[in-house]
Each structure stands twice: as structure tokens, then as C-alpha cells.
Amino acid sequence: MRRENICITINDEDLQEFRIYLYERENSEATIRKYMTDIRTFYRFLDKNRDVSKQCLVDYKNWLAGNYAVSSVNSMLVALNQFLVFLEAGTLKVKRLNVQRNLFAIQDKELSKEEYHHLLKAAEEKGKPALSLMIETICSTGIRVSELSYFTVDSIKQGRIQVQNKGKTRIILMPKALKMKLLYFVQKQHITKGCVFVTRTGKPKNRSNIWAEMKALHREAGVDAVKIFPHNLRHLFARVYYAATNDIAGLADLLGHSSLEVTRIYTSATSQTYQKRLEMLGLV
């Protein structure tokens, strides 16, 4: 039977079983939430017609392209293709949209080292030492914001943070100065065990908690709010490390990347930087 003639019928139970499938595959909670949200979008597109054919999937892809940014479309198609694999209909998978990789970082969203220090100072002046230390921890280690929960009292004392994510284990190293600051903080706050950065209810701070607290610093710090988000600290770490070492393979290890192509995105300079380098060549 030709692939384009294959048709499967899905129901609401498939959606719930897909969640279990993702959990058993040891996907992270954030990935599971993202995939489930994307598949619900697909269900809404289907409406009452739950017969899925290749043509239906192409129509959905075209609909996405007309309503979402290219990067969003491709991430939603990744979720869809995983759903099709789960349904044992992998032959129906759809190709992602072609994207020409941007060689340059976006200047307007790039956080500078100076702006980073302004954020730290603003947090301290607002009487938020925990927020200042969270920002410093993320930026000086290059961790993902979700990995902040692995900074426990015991792991900090050891000086090595062990992270388990997507079935992989990696070790996060920290500067000695950061270790001393963290140890001083837990002692002063009388934190004897567990995660260091928690909410008032004792739960580990998550991306939305930290993002909101960081955004609130933009006026005092004099930094454009569009530049203030946790992942931008990871990008700043990558740029500073690469500029100091020119070691992209080592950077990939520190960031937990399995592909150097992903790491290259983090180390991209702005077009203005490349322009200055061209002017210095003296070839004209």
C-alpha cells in the first residue's frame, strides 16, 4: 500500500496513552508538557474528524506555517512525528520546514557582560540576595535554568553537581568563588539540606518563578526587558567562555550539547562584530 493512502483513526485515549509513553521514555517534565500541548493543537485542528491521512498531515503543516513562526512550526512537527511513531504510523511523518541558519546573533537581544553585572547589582540593592545568587549561578556555570534544582546543599559541598536529564548523566563544575558564595548563603539562611533555591512553600524555583523575578529588575538595572530571561545567561556564559578559550568542543561538554552545531548557535557573534573584523583586515 502506498504511504499516501494510509489512514489511521485516533481518539482521546491515544492522547492520554501518549503521555504515559513519553513518561516511560524518561522524557523531562518540560518536554512532556510541550509535546502534550502541541498534540492538543493538532487535535483542535482535526476537530471532529479523527481520521488522519498523509494529506491531512500536510494540510496541518501548511496551517501551522500560516499561523506560527517557523521555529515554532518545526518544534510542533517534532511532537507530531513522535506521536505518529507512538501510534505505529511512522511512515506518515512529515518533514520540517527548511530554515537557513542565522550566522549572526541578534544584537538587540544579546545580554552584555556589563548588563549582567547591572542585574546582579540591582538584585542586591532590592534586597534579593537569593535572586542575585541564582543569576550568578546560572551565568557562571552555563546551566539550563531547569538544572538549578540540582544545586543541593550536599552537591555544593562536594563542588560537583550531577544532573540527570533525558536518560543522560553529566557533571556540572562550578568556580571555587561560586562554591564559597553558595556555602555562605546556605549557612546564613540556615539551609541544611535539599535544594538551595526554593519558593516560600519549599518547592524548587522553576523557570517562570525566576523569569518573573529577573524581569522585575529591568528598571533598576537599566537593561532592556527583552534581554532579561534565564536562557540568555547561558548564552552569555557560552560567548565569554568561547572568547576566552576558543574551545568549542569543551564548551559543548560544559553545556551538555551532543552536537557542535547547536553549540555554534551559542557562540555566534553579532554582524557588527564581524563587520569590525572585516575592517581590520586591511584588504581594501
Short mmCIF file of C-alpha atoms in Angstrom, two decimals:
data_model
loop_
_atom_site.label_atom_id
_atom_site.label_comp_id
_atom_site.label_asym_id
_atom_site.label_seq_id
_atom_site.Cartn_x
_atom_site.Cartn_y
_atom_site.Cartn_z
CA MET A 1 0.00 0.00 0.00
CA ARG A 2 1.35 3.42 -0.93
CA ARG A 3 2.16 5.63 2.05
CA GLU A 4 -0.12 8.48 0.97
CA ASN A 5 -3.11 6.10 1.03
CA ILE A 6 -2.56 5.06 4.65
CA CYS A 7 -5.14 6.40 7.07
CA ILE A 8 -5.37 5.93 10.83
CA THR A 9 -8.10 6.90 13.28
CA ILE A 10 -7.19 8.47 16.60
CA ASN A 11 -9.19 9.13 19.76
CA ASP A 12 -8.88 10.90 23.11
CA GLU A 13 -7.48 7.78 24.78
CA ASP A 14 -4.48 7.93 22.42
CA LEU A 15 -3.63 11.34 23.84
CA GLN A 16 -3.56 10.05 27.41
CA GLU A 17 -1.57 6.96 26.45
CA PHE A 18 0.92 9.18 24.61
CA ARG A 19 1.62 10.98 27.88
CA ILE A 20 2.38 7.64 29.55
CA TYR A 21 4.58 6.67 26.58
CA LEU A 22 6.63 9.87 26.97
CA TYR A 23 6.95 9.34 30.71
CA GLU A 24 8.15 5.76 30.25
CA ARG A 25 10.71 7.01 27.72
CA GLU A 26 12.03 9.21 30.55
CA ASN A 27 11.37 12.49 28.77
CA SER A 28 11.67 15.51 31.03
CA GLU A 29 8.51 17.05 32.51
CA ALA A 30 9.02 20.16 30.39
CA THR A 31 9.25 18.07 27.20
CA ILE A 32 6.13 16.11 28.10
CA ARG A 33 4.18 19.32 28.73
CA LYS A 34 5.39 20.78 25.44
CA TYR A 35 4.53 17.67 23.42
CA MET A 36 1.10 17.33 25.00
CA THR A 37 0.30 20.99 24.31
CA ASP A 38 1.39 20.59 20.68
CA ILE A 39 -0.65 17.42 20.14
CA ARG A 40 -3.73 19.08 21.62
CA THR A 41 -3.27 21.79 18.99
CA PHE A 42 -3.29 19.04 16.37
CA TYR A 43 -6.50 17.61 17.86
CA ARG A 44 -8.16 21.02 17.70
CA PHE A 45 -7.17 21.29 14.05
CA LEU A 46 -8.77 17.92 13.35
CA ASP A 47 -11.93 18.96 15.19
CA LYS A 48 -14.43 16.08 14.99
CA ASN A 49 -12.75 14.28 12.10
CA ARG A 50 -10.19 11.97 13.71
CA ASP A 51 -9.17 10.20 10.51
CA VAL A 52 -5.52 11.04 9.90
CA SER A 53 -4.01 10.66 6.43
CA LYS A 54 -0.88 12.00 4.78
CA GLN A 55 -2.92 14.73 3.12
CA CYS A 56 -4.44 15.68 6.46
CA LEU A 57 -0.96 15.99 7.97
CA VAL A 58 0.30 18.13 5.09
CA ASP A 59 -2.76 20.36 5.49
CA TYR A 60 -1.95 20.71 9.19
CA LYS A 61 1.66 21.57 8.40
CA ASN A 62 0.51 24.27 5.97
CA TRP A 63 -1.94 25.60 8.57
CA LEU A 64 0.84 25.82 11.14
CA ALA A 65 3.06 27.65 8.64
CA GLY A 66 0.35 30.25 8.19
CA ASN A 67 -0.19 30.81 11.91
CA TYR A 68 3.15 30.30 13.68
CA ALA A 69 6.79 31.27 13.35
CA VAL A 70 9.00 28.78 11.51
CA SER A 71 10.83 27.69 14.67
CA SER A 72 7.50 27.05 16.42
CA VAL A 73 6.17 25.10 13.44
CA ASN A 74 9.19 22.82 13.41
CA SER A 75 9.07 22.16 17.14
CA MET A 76 5.37 21.30 16.85
CA LEU A 77 6.09 18.94 13.95
CA VAL A 78 8.70 17.17 16.08
CA ALA A 79 5.98 16.47 18.64
CA LEU A 80 3.59 15.35 15.92
CA ASN A 81 6.12 12.94 14.44
CA GLN A 82 6.76 11.45 17.87
CA PHE A 83 3.02 10.98 18.26
CA LEU A 84 2.88 9.18 14.90
CA VAL A 85 5.72 6.90 15.94
CA PHE A 86 3.83 6.12 19.15
CA LEU A 87 0.78 5.24 17.02
CA GLU A 88 2.99 2.94 14.91
CA ALA A 89 2.35 5.17 11.92
CA GLY A 90 5.86 6.48 11.49
CA THR A 91 5.62 6.24 7.71
CA LEU A 92 3.24 9.22 7.85
CA LYS A 93 5.82 11.52 9.44
CA VAL A 94 6.07 14.98 7.89
CA LYS A 95 9.21 16.93 7.09
CA ARG A 96 10.02 20.09 8.96
CA LEU A 97 10.24 23.44 7.22
CA ASN A 98 13.63 24.33 5.79
CA VAL A 99 15.35 27.10 7.73
CA GLN A 100 18.50 28.89 6.72
CA ARG A 101 20.65 29.08 9.85
CA ASN A 102 21.26 32.62 11.04
CA LEU A 103 25.02 33.09 11.22
CA PHE A 104 24.78 36.15 13.40
CA ALA A 105 23.48 36.67 16.91
CA ILE A 106 20.69 39.22 17.31
CA GLN A 107 22.26 42.34 18.80
CA ASP A 108 19.02 43.66 20.31
CA LYS A 109 18.54 40.53 22.42
CA GLU A 110 22.15 39.84 23.34
CA LEU A 111 22.91 40.41 27.02
CA SER A 112 26.31 42.01 27.60
CA LYS A 113 28.66 41.25 30.48
CA GLU A 114 28.16 44.80 31.74
CA GLU A 115 24.36 44.40 31.71
CA TYR A 116 24.73 41.11 33.57
CA HIS A 117 26.60 42.87 36.36
CA HIS A 118 23.93 45.58 36.43
CA LEU A 119 21.33 42.84 37.05
CA LEU A 120 23.36 41.44 39.94
CA LYS A 121 23.74 44.90 41.48
CA ALA A 122 20.02 45.66 41.07
CA ALA A 123 19.04 42.40 42.78
CA GLU A 124 21.34 43.15 45.72
CA GLU A 125 20.05 46.73 46.04
CA LYS A 126 16.46 45.46 46.09
CA GLY A 127 17.33 43.17 48.98
CA LYS A 128 17.14 39.97 46.92
CA PRO A 129 20.41 38.14 47.59
CA ALA A 130 18.91 34.77 46.57
CA LEU A 131 17.91 36.16 43.17
CA SER A 132 21.36 37.68 42.68
CA LEU A 133 22.98 34.35 43.53
CA MET A 134 20.64 32.43 41.19
CA ILE A 135 21.55 34.72 38.32
CA GLU A 136 25.24 34.37 39.15
CA THR A 137 24.96 30.57 39.43
CA ILE A 138 23.31 30.18 36.03
CA CYS A 139 25.68 32.57 34.27
CA SER A 140 28.93 31.32 35.82
CA THR A 141 28.21 27.64 35.09
CA GLY A 142 26.18 27.82 31.87
CA ILE A 143 23.45 25.55 33.23
CA ARG A 144 19.90 25.35 31.96
CA VAL A 145 17.51 27.05 34.36
CA SER A 146 15.81 23.68 34.99
CA GLU A 147 19.14 22.35 36.29
CA LEU A 148 19.19 24.86 39.14
CA SER A 149 17.15 22.39 41.19
CA TYR A 150 20.17 20.05 41.29
CA PHE A 151 22.10 22.58 43.36
CA THR A 152 21.55 20.99 46.74
CA VAL A 153 23.46 21.57 49.95
CA ASP A 154 25.27 18.23 49.65
CA SER A 155 26.22 18.67 45.98
CA ILE A 156 27.55 22.18 46.60
CA LYS A 157 29.74 20.91 49.44
CA GLN A 158 31.14 18.31 47.02
CA GLY A 159 31.73 21.00 44.39
CA ARG A 160 30.23 18.83 41.64
CA ILE A 161 26.61 18.91 40.56
CA GLN A 162 25.32 15.69 38.99
CA VAL A 163 22.44 16.24 36.58
CA GLN A 164 20.23 13.53 35.11
CA ASN A 165 18.21 14.54 32.09
CA LYS A 166 16.73 12.58 29.17
CA GLY A 167 18.44 9.40 30.34
CA LYS A 168 21.86 11.09 30.41
CA THR A 169 24.05 11.99 33.36
CA ARG A 170 26.56 14.83 33.33
CA ILE A 171 28.63 16.67 35.89
CA ILE A 172 28.40 20.43 36.27
CA LEU A 173 31.54 22.10 37.57
CA MET A 174 31.47 25.40 39.39
CA PRO A 175 34.06 28.11 40.02
CA LYS A 176 35.54 27.98 43.52
CA ALA A 177 34.34 31.52 44.18
CA LEU A 178 30.77 30.47 43.40
CA LYS A 179 31.04 27.46 45.71
CA MET A 180 32.15 29.73 48.56
CA LYS A 181 29.28 32.14 47.92
CA LEU A 182 26.74 29.30 47.88
CA LEU A 183 28.11 27.78 51.08
CA TYR A 184 27.98 31.17 52.80
CA PHE A 185 24.41 31.66 51.58
CA VAL A 186 23.10 28.30 52.87
CA GLN A 187 24.82 28.88 56.21
CA LYS A 188 23.35 32.36 56.58
CA GLN A 189 19.87 31.15 55.55
CA HIS A 190 20.11 28.08 57.81
CA ILE A 191 19.55 25.72 54.90
CA THR A 192 20.84 22.31 55.99
CA LYS A 193 19.64 20.02 53.22
CA GLY A 194 17.83 19.80 49.90
CA CYS A 195 17.57 22.31 47.08
CA VAL A 196 19.10 25.71 47.80
CA PHE A 197 16.79 27.88 45.71
CA VAL A 198 13.17 27.30 46.70
CA THR A 199 9.85 29.15 46.86
CA ARG A 200 8.13 30.13 50.08
CA THR A 201 6.36 26.77 50.06
CA GLY A 202 9.65 24.91 49.80
CA LYS A 203 9.37 23.84 46.17
CA PRO A 204 12.36 24.32 43.83
CA LYS A 205 12.20 27.55 41.85
CA ASN A 206 11.15 26.95 38.26
CA ARG A 207 11.63 28.83 35.00
CA SER A 208 8.55 31.03 35.42
CA ASN A 209 9.45 31.98 39.01
CA ILE A 210 12.97 33.02 38.07
CA TRP A 211 11.96 34.72 34.83
CA ALA A 212 9.40 36.91 36.59
CA GLU A 213 11.86 37.90 39.33
CA MET A 214 14.55 38.72 36.78
CA LYS A 215 12.20 40.79 34.60
CA ALA A 216 11.28 42.90 37.62
CA LEU A 217 14.89 44.13 37.78
CA HIS A 218 14.94 45.79 34.36
CA ARG A 219 14.24 49.37 35.52
CA GLU A 220 16.71 49.36 38.40
CA ALA A 221 19.33 47.64 36.24
CA GLY A 222 18.73 49.86 33.22
CA VAL A 223 18.57 46.79 30.97
CA ASP A 224 16.00 46.29 28.21
CA ALA A 225 13.42 43.78 29.48
CA VAL A 226 13.61 41.86 26.17
CA LYS A 227 17.15 40.81 27.09
CA ILE A 228 16.27 39.55 30.55
CA PHE A 229 15.44 35.86 30.64
CA PRO A 230 17.28 32.91 32.23
CA HIS A 231 18.44 31.27 28.99
CA ASN A 232 20.21 34.47 27.96
CA LEU A 233 22.55 33.95 30.92
CA ARG A 234 23.51 30.57 29.44
CA HIS A 235 24.23 32.27 26.11
CA LEU A 236 26.40 34.87 27.85
CA PHE A 237 28.39 32.11 29.56
CA ALA A 238 28.94 30.40 26.20
CA ARG A 239 30.16 33.56 24.47
CA VAL A 240 32.51 34.54 27.28
CA TYR A 241 33.93 31.02 27.60
CA TYR A 242 34.47 30.66 23.86
CA ALA A 243 36.08 34.10 23.57
CA ALA A 244 38.50 33.18 26.36
CA THR A 245 39.36 29.64 25.21
CA ASN A 246 38.33 29.21 21.56
CA ASP A 247 37.43 25.66 22.68
CA ILE A 248 34.07 24.83 21.13
CA ALA A 249 34.32 21.09 21.89
CA GLY A 250 34.94 21.77 25.58
CA LEU A 251 32.10 24.28 25.59
CA ALA A 252 29.76 21.67 24.13
CA ASP A 253 30.66 19.35 27.01
CA LEU A 254 30.05 22.07 29.61
CA LEU A 255 26.69 22.98 28.08
CA GLY A 256 25.62 19.34 27.74
CA HIS A 257 25.27 19.51 23.95
CA SER A 258 25.55 16.37 21.85
CA SER A 259 26.00 18.41 18.66
CA LEU A 260 28.62 21.08 17.93
CA GLU A 261 26.13 22.68 15.53
CA VAL A 262 23.93 23.56 18.49
CA THR A 263 26.92 24.97 20.36
CA ARG A 264 27.82 27.14 17.36
CA ILE A 265 24.50 28.95 17.78
CA TYR A 266 25.51 29.89 21.31
CA THR A 267 28.88 31.25 20.19
CA SER A 268 27.62 33.31 17.24
CA ALA A 269 28.88 36.86 17.22
CA THR A 270 26.77 39.78 16.03
CA SER A 271 27.04 41.07 12.48
CA GLN A 272 28.57 44.25 13.89
CA THR A 273 31.41 42.18 15.38
CA TYR A 274 32.10 40.52 12.04
CA GLN A 275 31.97 43.90 10.34
CA LYS A 276 34.69 45.24 12.67
CA ARG A 277 36.86 42.21 11.95
CA LEU A 278 36.48 42.74 8.22
CA GLU A 279 37.52 46.38 8.54
CA MET A 280 40.67 45.30 10.42
CA LEU A 281 41.87 43.02 7.60
CA GLY A 282 43.14 45.91 5.50
CA LEU A 283 42.42 44.14 2.24
CA VAL A 284 40.75 47.10 0.53
#
